[in-house]
Amino acid sequence: MGPGGACWRGGGAGLRRWLSSRAPAPRICVVGSGPAGFYTAQHILKFLATGFLCSTPSCPAFLPEHHDLAQVDIYEKLPVPFGLVRFGVAPDHPEVKNVINTFTHTARSDRCAYYGNVTVGRDVTVGELQQAYHAVVLSYGAEDNRVLGIPGENLSGVYSARAFVGWYNGLPENRDLKPDLSCETALILGHGNVALDIARILLSPLDFLRKTDITDCSLAALACSKVKRVWLAGRRGPLQVAFTIKELREMINLPGTQPVLNPADFTGLENAVKDAPRPRKRLTELMIKTALEKHREKAVMAQAAVPRQWGLKFQRSPQEVLPTADGMRVRGVRMALTRLEGSGDSAKAVPTGDMEELECGLVLSSIGYRSLPLDPAVPFDTQHSIIPNNLGRVMGVPGLYCSGWVKRGPVGVIITTMNDSFDTAQSVLEDLQEGVLDVSVSKEGFGAVGSILRSRGIRPVSFSEWEKIDAAEVARGKAAGKPREKIVDPQEMLQLIGH
Amino acid sequence: MAAPTGALWRRLLRSAAVRRLCGTAAAEEPERAVVNVVFVDSAGRRVEARGRVGDNVLQLARECGVPIEGACEASLACSTCHVYVSAPHLEHLPPPCEREEDLLDTAPQLRVESRLCCQLTLLPPLEGAVFTLPRVTRNFYVDGHVPKGH
């Protein structure tokens, strides 16, 4: 029975043995400071710090309260922490970012340390981390994106959704994206929440964005944007959309915009979802309602000027990005019309042979993030772009674990990642308990890694140094009424803290 | 009563000295009736909590050491405080607002008795209510299935 069970049996003795014999405290390393990294660290620390295993003093698994227990070190390649919470969550969704307070609390624990500006796989290898720590958890997420693999994909005016989101959220590697927003029609390929986020940012009244933590540079670009029509096209049908109802409703209710949904796309679907699971049913019903309502309204409003429009296009598979006459930029996308084979989540889109050209000057490919291999010492499943694992234990590499998107694929919201990270933490704790992780051998943790980094000229950023950067960003944002003005240049961040 | 905003939430957490009733006899605020409830965590451990009418259920749980996360700090932007409410007490709760319903749609293992407990306030008819945390099964997919692309 794992941690959190009514009582640890058998293995409790092992745990108590190493605790009472003044065995060295377990040293654990987490790679990645996004939600997965922090939730994994939090769960490990909480279990080992509160005697949560069993609260009955007579039980062999009872842990005395104030015991010198695990040390968890979190490594991050950027100077600043929090991963997608900082760089992925949309600027107009600040409440989602409240979770940063939970992570800050964890980072400030005296049993947790943050080391920013350290690129694992380059500045220090996974092998070196495994030598220095009893357990290493890989939580480095998905820094790349899936590619369309169609001609014209590299034309000017075509961007990955990941890069575009990184751009307006101040991710350093995307700060020079300079997307061209001078066209009227944008086409987003994909039917997920990221696609909706981008549509919303492109069409939001500027006043909505002005007081958010969107970067100044993006705000200026959006102020000059000519984009007034955004299509979201997906290969499959309404029953396969991946976005969720809260985000769809937000888009439907976006002031100054008109949803354009074709009622014909929803024929017979009301019936089809009658017995579907609640989330799919409610989502589909909302689309149907919007399609019918707005269709009627449109007829009534007739010539009323609607400043901005957005719409969903289904069963369209992009085949080629078409160039302008000079061959330099995108002028449209040729799409294959598809039909569905099968139903539900496993339905497949099959080309019918018919084609359609959609005119547009901006294409955003929102077909999924993708993890990359980190280090030759870590097995990687290139087909699914995840680290092969069983319950978070990396296959074939004892002492190595993974959590978050790099473990399960780049899908899910905070709760998904939270549950998943707790799951991996559970595996680590079980392995500590069962002696799979040998904590009788003392490990140096950052004691060893720090020397390695110094010898390579790498100077990590501490959590309190991040808090100086944080304070500077908040101060800069104040004048403009923004929660912060993000610093987008890592060199500037380092200079600010005297590195 | 509106759900606490993020700022209010943080203030409530900091003023933990006020109204800490968990396990202690209620001495202060005689004008607010005591409501006894039970939390059951994801491992099946029961925690008895004595709250008062008007208490926020998530805050009471946290004060009593029940490990419920509230990632968005009660601002209706996540589903980490998802609980199941005991059937007889469910109907005494005001129905969820649309936003809570939308967020519940993202909660794993959704059931008819699911609610986000940051939106729940103690009322007298909730005496004896049991709030159970979902038992999230390990590695959601029983057979190690990895979602495939299409």
mmCIF file of C-alpha atoms in Angstrom, chain A residues 2-267:
data_model
loop_
_atom_site.group_PDB
_atom_site.id
_atom_site.type_symbol
_atom_site.label_atom_id
_atom_site.label_comp_id
_atom_site.label_asym_id
_atom_site.label_seq_id
_atom_site.Cartn_x
_atom_site.Cartn_y
_atom_site.Cartn_z
ATOM 1 C CA GLY A 2 1.463 3.287 -1.012
ATOM 2 C CA PRO A 3 1.695 6.524 0.911
ATOM 3 C CA GLY A 4 -1.672 7.825 1.950
ATOM 4 C CA GLY A 5 -2.972 4.325 2.565
ATOM 5 C CA ALA A 6 -4.457 3.781 5.973
ATOM 6 C CA CYS A 7 -1.151 2.477 7.195
ATOM 7 C CA TRP A 8 2.175 1.496 5.783
ATOM 8 C CA ARG A 9 2.830 -2.145 6.481
ATOM 9 C CA GLY A 10 6.153 -3.944 6.296
ATOM 10 C CA GLY A 11 7.924 -1.180 4.481
ATOM 11 C CA GLY A 12 7.226 1.143 7.405
ATOM 12 C CA ALA A 13 9.957 -0.667 9.266
ATOM 13 C CA GLY A 14 12.402 0.084 6.489
ATOM 14 C CA LEU A 15 11.478 3.737 6.493
ATOM 15 C CA ARG A 16 11.674 3.985 10.239
ATOM 16 C CA ARG A 17 15.032 2.191 10.217
ATOM 17 C CA TRP A 18 16.737 4.706 8.025
ATOM 18 C CA LEU A 19 15.138 7.556 9.861
ATOM 19 C CA SER A 20 16.056 6.388 13.324
ATOM 20 C CA SER A 21 19.559 5.276 12.420
ATOM 21 C CA ARG A 22 20.405 8.843 11.464
ATOM 22 C CA ALA A 23 20.766 7.733 7.868
ATOM 23 C CA PRO A 24 21.417 10.581 5.463
ATOM 24 C CA ALA A 25 18.399 12.567 4.391
ATOM 25 C CA PRO A 26 17.181 11.663 0.907
ATOM 26 C CA ARG A 27 18.256 14.188 -1.681
ATOM 27 C CA ILE A 28 15.919 14.569 -4.605
ATOM 28 C CA CYS A 29 16.363 16.548 -7.779
ATOM 29 C CA VAL A 30 13.566 17.881 -9.978
ATOM 30 C CA VAL A 31 14.327 19.122 -13.490
ATOM 31 C CA GLY A 32 11.862 21.797 -14.544
ATOM 32 C CA SER A 33 10.130 24.445 -12.429
ATOM 33 C CA GLY A 34 6.695 24.467 -14.021
ATOM 34 C CA PRO A 35 3.566 23.046 -12.361
ATOM 35 C CA ALA A 36 4.770 19.436 -12.742
ATOM 36 C CA GLY A 37 8.111 20.126 -11.097
ATOM 37 C CA PHE A 38 6.646 22.133 -8.249
ATOM 38 C CA TYR A 39 3.725 19.818 -7.544
ATOM 39 C CA THR A 40 6.047 16.810 -7.501
ATOM 40 C CA ALA A 41 8.404 18.593 -5.107
ATOM 41 C CA GLN A 42 5.499 19.745 -2.949
ATOM 42 C CA HIS A 43 4.046 16.279 -2.610
ATOM 43 C CA ILE A 44 7.357 14.640 -1.749
ATOM 44 C CA LEU A 45 8.135 17.296 0.858
ATOM 45 C CA LYS A 46 4.674 17.207 2.382
ATOM 46 C CA PHE A 47 4.651 13.455 2.848
ATOM 47 C CA LEU A 48 8.081 13.332 4.401
ATOM 48 C CA ALA A 49 7.592 16.397 6.548
ATOM 49 C CA THR A 50 4.265 15.786 8.208
ATOM 50 C CA GLY A 51 4.316 12.148 9.203
ATOM 51 C CA PHE A 52 1.383 11.783 6.897
ATOM 52 C CA LEU A 53 2.122 8.146 6.371
ATOM 53 C CA CYS A 54 0.390 7.220 9.602
ATOM 54 C CA SER A 55 -0.714 9.454 12.423
ATOM 55 C CA THR A 56 -0.993 6.694 15.053
ATOM 56 C CA PRO A 57 2.116 6.817 17.255
ATOM 57 C CA SER A 58 2.024 3.070 17.925
ATOM 58 C CA CYS A 59 2.174 2.248 14.223
ATOM 59 C CA PRO A 60 5.631 1.298 12.900
ATOM 60 C CA ALA A 61 5.136 3.732 10.065
ATOM 61 C CA PHE A 62 4.561 6.679 12.372
ATOM 62 C CA LEU A 63 6.973 9.457 11.627
ATOM 63 C CA PRO A 64 7.923 11.865 14.382
ATOM 64 C CA GLU A 65 7.141 15.403 13.332
ATOM 65 C CA HIS A 66 10.344 17.304 13.410
ATOM 66 C CA HIS A 67 12.737 15.072 11.560
ATOM 67 C CA ASP A 68 15.415 16.202 9.209
ATOM 68 C CA LEU A 69 14.041 14.799 6.027
ATOM 69 C CA ALA A 70 14.228 15.122 2.301
ATOM 70 C CA GLN A 71 15.867 17.983 0.468
ATOM 71 C CA VAL A 72 14.376 18.724 -2.919
ATOM 72 C CA ASP A 73 16.306 20.826 -5.425
ATOM 73 C CA ILE A 74 14.506 22.212 -8.466
ATOM 74 C CA TYR A 75 16.541 23.059 -11.566
ATOM 75 C CA GLU A 76 15.301 25.361 -14.335
ATOM 76 C CA LYS A 77 16.978 26.385 -17.577
ATOM 77 C CA LEU A 78 15.621 29.928 -17.542
ATOM 78 C CA PRO A 79 16.612 32.340 -14.803
ATOM 79 C CA VAL A 80 12.923 32.591 -13.863
ATOM 80 C CA PRO A 81 10.629 29.799 -12.633
ATOM 81 C CA PHE A 82 7.086 28.532 -13.192
ATOM 82 C CA GLY A 83 7.171 27.349 -16.769
ATOM 83 C CA LEU A 84 3.814 27.395 -18.544
ATOM 84 C CA VAL A 85 2.067 29.121 -15.676
ATOM 85 C CA ARG A 86 4.175 32.157 -16.514
ATOM 86 C CA PHE A 87 4.648 31.587 -20.241
ATOM 87 C CA GLY A 88 1.614 29.591 -21.382
ATOM 88 C CA VAL A 89 -1.444 30.754 -19.451
ATOM 89 C CA ALA A 90 -3.068 33.647 -21.305
ATOM 90 C CA PRO A 91 -2.472 37.170 -19.914
ATOM 91 C CA ASP A 92 -6.221 37.676 -19.463
ATOM 92 C CA HIS A 93 -6.451 34.592 -17.207
ATOM 93 C CA PRO A 94 -4.613 35.891 -14.156
ATOM 94 C CA GLU A 95 -6.584 33.739 -11.667
ATOM 95 C CA VAL A 96 -5.101 30.602 -13.169
ATOM 96 C CA LYS A 97 -1.704 32.034 -12.209
ATOM 97 C CA ASN A 98 -2.638 32.191 -8.513
ATOM 98 C CA VAL A 99 -1.100 28.739 -8.245
ATOM 99 C CA ILE A 100 2.249 30.552 -8.285
ATOM 100 C CA ASN A 101 1.588 31.411 -4.634
ATOM 101 C CA THR A 102 1.440 27.693 -3.812
ATOM 102 C CA PHE A 103 4.704 27.118 -5.661
ATOM 103 C CA THR A 104 6.350 30.102 -3.984
ATOM 104 C CA HIS A 105 5.420 28.653 -0.606
ATOM 105 C CA THR A 106 7.107 25.370 -1.582
ATOM 106 C CA ALA A 107 10.216 27.122 -2.902
ATOM 107 C CA ARG A 108 10.589 29.107 0.318
ATOM 108 C CA SER A 109 10.606 25.930 2.416
ATOM 109 C CA ASP A 110 13.998 25.370 3.978
ATOM 110 C CA ARG A 111 13.959 21.875 2.516
ATOM 111 C CA CYS A 112 13.560 23.122 -1.043
ATOM 112 C CA ALA A 113 16.036 25.019 -3.202
ATOM 113 C CA TYR A 114 15.619 26.553 -6.655
ATOM 114 C CA TYR A 115 18.482 26.758 -9.146
ATOM 115 C CA GLY A 116 17.613 28.793 -12.230
ATOM 116 C CA ASN A 117 19.776 29.393 -15.296
ATOM 117 C CA VAL A 118 20.911 25.759 -15.343
ATOM 118 C CA THR A 119 20.295 23.782 -18.515
ATOM 119 C CA VAL A 120 20.230 20.097 -17.668
ATOM 120 C CA GLY A 121 21.671 18.101 -20.534
ATOM 121 C CA ARG A 122 24.171 20.844 -21.309
ATOM 122 C CA ASP A 123 25.444 22.542 -18.116
ATOM 123 C CA VAL A 124 25.114 19.335 -16.122
ATOM 124 C CA THR A 125 24.198 15.891 -17.378
ATOM 125 C CA VAL A 126 21.455 13.645 -16.081
ATOM 126 C CA GLY A 127 24.170 11.135 -15.182
ATOM 127 C CA GLU A 128 25.898 13.740 -13.002
ATOM 128 C CA LEU A 129 22.568 14.531 -11.337
ATOM 129 C CA GLN A 130 21.976 10.846 -10.642
ATOM 130 C CA GLN A 131 25.377 10.659 -8.956
ATOM 131 C CA ALA A 132 24.547 13.624 -6.764
ATOM 132 C CA TYR A 133 20.935 12.751 -5.848
ATOM 133 C CA HIS A 134 19.077 9.670 -4.651
ATOM 134 C CA ALA A 135 16.293 10.343 -7.140
ATOM 135 C CA VAL A 136 15.971 12.576 -10.197
ATOM 136 C CA VAL A 137 12.540 13.607 -11.498
ATOM 137 C CA LEU A 138 12.308 14.934 -15.050
ATOM 138 C CA SER A 139 9.505 17.493 -15.344
ATOM 139 C CA TYR A 140 10.777 19.611 -18.178
ATOM 140 C CA GLY A 141 7.631 19.684 -20.245
ATOM 141 C CA ALA A 142 7.238 20.247 -23.965
ATOM 142 C CA GLU A 143 9.356 23.004 -25.459
ATOM 143 C CA ASP A 144 8.701 22.211 -29.100
ATOM 144 C CA ASN A 145 5.613 21.763 -31.263
ATOM 145 C CA ARG A 146 4.301 19.313 -33.799
ATOM 146 C CA VAL A 147 4.806 20.387 -37.380
ATOM 147 C CA LEU A 148 2.234 20.309 -40.156
ATOM 148 C CA GLY A 149 4.639 18.727 -42.602
ATOM 149 C CA ILE A 150 3.080 20.455 -45.610
ATOM 150 C CA PRO A 151 4.574 22.602 -48.373
ATOM 151 C CA GLY A 152 4.724 26.297 -47.613
ATOM 152 C CA GLU A 153 4.864 25.759 -43.866
ATOM 153 C CA ASN A 154 7.957 27.929 -43.640
ATOM 154 C CA LEU A 155 6.550 30.878 -45.550
ATOM 155 C CA SER A 156 6.508 34.244 -43.891
ATOM 156 C CA GLY A 157 3.286 34.702 -41.972
ATOM 157 C CA VAL A 158 3.079 31.104 -40.729
ATOM 158 C CA TYR A 159 3.828 30.590 -37.040
ATOM 159 C CA SER A 160 3.485 27.831 -34.522
ATOM 160 C CA ALA A 161 0.906 28.582 -31.844
ATOM 161 C CA ARG A 162 3.576 27.796 -29.287
ATOM 162 C CA ALA A 163 5.835 30.560 -30.612
ATOM 163 C CA PHE A 164 2.970 33.031 -30.821
ATOM 164 C CA VAL A 165 1.881 32.337 -27.250
ATOM 165 C CA GLY A 166 5.515 32.553 -26.151
ATOM 166 C CA TRP A 167 5.755 35.917 -27.923
ATOM 167 C CA TYR A 168 2.835 37.597 -26.169
ATOM 168 C CA ASN A 169 3.786 35.982 -22.871
ATOM 169 C CA GLY A 170 7.383 37.158 -22.899
ATOM 170 C CA LEU A 171 9.157 33.843 -23.396
ATOM 171 C CA PRO A 172 12.744 34.930 -24.148
ATOM 172 C CA GLU A 173 13.231 32.648 -27.169
ATOM 173 C CA ASN A 174 10.178 34.140 -28.903
ATOM 174 C CA ARG A 175 10.737 37.804 -28.123
ATOM 175 C CA ASP A 176 11.840 38.641 -31.658
ATOM 176 C CA LEU A 177 8.989 36.852 -33.421
ATOM 177 C CA LYS A 178 7.537 40.106 -34.814
ATOM 178 C CA PRO A 179 4.404 38.444 -36.216
ATOM 179 C CA ASP A 180 2.880 40.304 -39.142
ATOM 180 C CA LEU A 181 -0.649 41.323 -38.132
ATOM 181 C CA SER A 182 -1.336 43.481 -41.186
ATOM 182 C CA CYS A 183 -3.812 41.132 -42.843
ATOM 183 C CA GLU A 184 -7.561 40.914 -42.245
ATOM 184 C CA THR A 185 -7.973 37.171 -41.950
ATOM 185 C CA ALA A 186 -6.087 34.801 -39.697
ATOM 186 C CA LEU A 187 -6.386 31.028 -39.843
ATOM 187 C CA ILE A 188 -5.657 28.978 -36.733
ATOM 188 C CA LEU A 189 -5.203 25.268 -37.380
ATOM 189 C CA GLY A 190 -6.418 23.291 -34.396
ATOM 190 C CA HIS A 191 -9.403 23.061 -32.083
ATOM 191 C CA GLY A 192 -7.814 23.175 -28.637
ATOM 192 C CA ASN A 193 -7.722 25.722 -25.839
ATOM 193 C CA VAL A 194 -4.481 27.175 -27.163
ATOM 194 C CA ALA A 195 -6.229 27.918 -30.474
ATOM 195 C CA LEU A 196 -9.042 29.662 -28.575
ATOM 196 C CA ASP A 197 -6.545 31.611 -26.473
ATOM 197 C CA ILE A 198 -4.872 32.959 -29.605
ATOM 198 C CA ALA A 199 -8.188 33.842 -31.242
ATOM 199 C CA ARG A 200 -9.195 35.695 -28.108
ATOM 200 C CA ILE A 201 -5.928 37.611 -27.839
ATOM 201 C CA LEU A 202 -6.128 38.561 -31.537
ATOM 202 C CA LEU A 203 -9.704 39.839 -31.265
ATOM 203 C CA SER A 204 -9.952 41.169 -27.704
ATOM 204 C CA PRO A 205 -10.693 44.846 -27.275
ATOM 205 C CA LEU A 206 -7.345 46.430 -26.536
ATOM 206 C CA ASP A 207 -8.609 47.827 -23.246
ATOM 207 C CA PHE A 208 -9.070 44.272 -21.998
ATOM 208 C CA LEU A 209 -5.424 43.520 -22.610
ATOM 209 C CA ARG A 210 -3.911 46.804 -21.498
ATOM 210 C CA LYS A 211 -4.083 45.960 -17.777
ATOM 211 C CA THR A 212 -2.769 42.428 -18.089
ATOM 212 C CA ASP A 213 0.795 41.140 -17.994
ATOM 213 C CA ILE A 214 0.924 40.815 -21.781
ATOM 214 C CA THR A 215 4.247 42.238 -22.948
ATOM 215 C CA ASP A 216 4.334 45.873 -23.986
ATOM 216 C CA CYS A 217 5.788 44.912 -27.317
ATOM 217 C CA SER A 218 2.888 42.576 -28.116
ATOM 218 C CA LEU A 219 0.359 45.124 -26.946
ATOM 219 C CA ALA A 220 1.845 47.654 -29.360
ATOM 220 C CA ALA A 221 1.720 45.129 -32.189
ATOM 221 C CA LEU A 222 -1.891 44.229 -31.415
ATOM 222 C CA ALA A 223 -2.796 47.916 -31.304
ATOM 223 C CA CYS A 224 -1.723 48.153 -34.950
ATOM 224 C CA SER A 225 -3.259 44.824 -35.910
ATOM 225 C CA LYS A 226 -5.589 44.731 -38.924
ATOM 226 C CA VAL A 227 -6.822 41.243 -38.121
ATOM 227 C CA LYS A 228 -10.618 41.259 -37.902
ATOM 228 C CA ARG A 229 -11.546 37.709 -38.817
ATOM 229 C CA VAL A 230 -10.183 34.540 -37.244
ATOM 230 C CA TRP A 231 -11.030 31.045 -38.422
ATOM 231 C CA LEU A 232 -10.263 27.999 -36.311
ATOM 232 C CA ALA A 233 -10.083 24.971 -38.591
ATOM 233 C CA GLY A 234 -9.858 21.351 -37.500
ATOM 234 C CA ARG A 235 -9.544 18.086 -39.367
ATOM 235 C CA ARG A 236 -12.413 16.437 -37.533
ATOM 236 C CA GLY A 237 -15.913 17.404 -36.461
ATOM 237 C CA PRO A 238 -17.650 19.229 -33.607
ATOM 238 C CA LEU A 239 -17.701 16.081 -31.498
ATOM 239 C CA GLN A 240 -13.923 15.916 -31.545
ATOM 240 C CA VAL A 241 -13.065 19.448 -30.490
ATOM 241 C CA ALA A 242 -10.430 19.500 -27.767
ATOM 242 C CA PHE A 243 -11.189 22.902 -26.282
ATOM 243 C CA THR A 244 -13.275 23.158 -23.130
ATOM 244 C CA ILE A 245 -16.516 24.909 -22.419
ATOM 245 C CA LYS A 246 -15.255 27.722 -20.218
ATOM 246 C CA GLU A 247 -12.896 28.942 -22.933
ATOM 247 C CA LEU A 248 -15.501 28.524 -25.667
ATOM 248 C CA ARG A 249 -18.062 30.498 -23.698
ATOM 249 C CA GLU A 250 -15.528 33.248 -23.144
ATOM 250 C CA MET A 251 -14.964 33.480 -26.888
ATOM 251 C CA ILE A 252 -18.696 33.491 -27.650
ATOM 252 C CA ASN A 253 -19.194 36.342 -25.182
ATOM 253 C CA LEU A 254 -16.181 38.386 -26.309
ATOM 254 C CA PRO A 255 -17.381 41.972 -26.751
ATOM 255 C CA GLY A 256 -17.110 43.476 -30.204
ATOM 256 C CA THR A 257 -17.029 40.076 -31.906
ATOM 257 C CA GLN A 258 -19.488 37.835 -33.698
ATOM 258 C CA PRO A 259 -19.228 34.045 -33.653
ATOM 259 C CA VAL A 260 -19.737 32.440 -37.060
ATOM 260 C CA LEU A 261 -20.821 28.839 -36.703
ATOM 261 C CA ASN A 262 -22.552 27.056 -39.562
ATOM 262 C CA PRO A 263 -25.742 25.307 -38.355
ATOM 263 C CA ALA A 264 -25.255 22.718 -41.099
ATOM 264 C CA ASP A 265 -22.149 21.495 -39.280
ATOM 265 C CA PHE A 266 -24.324 20.509 -36.324
ATOM 266 C CA THR A 267 -27.153 18.630 -38.020
#
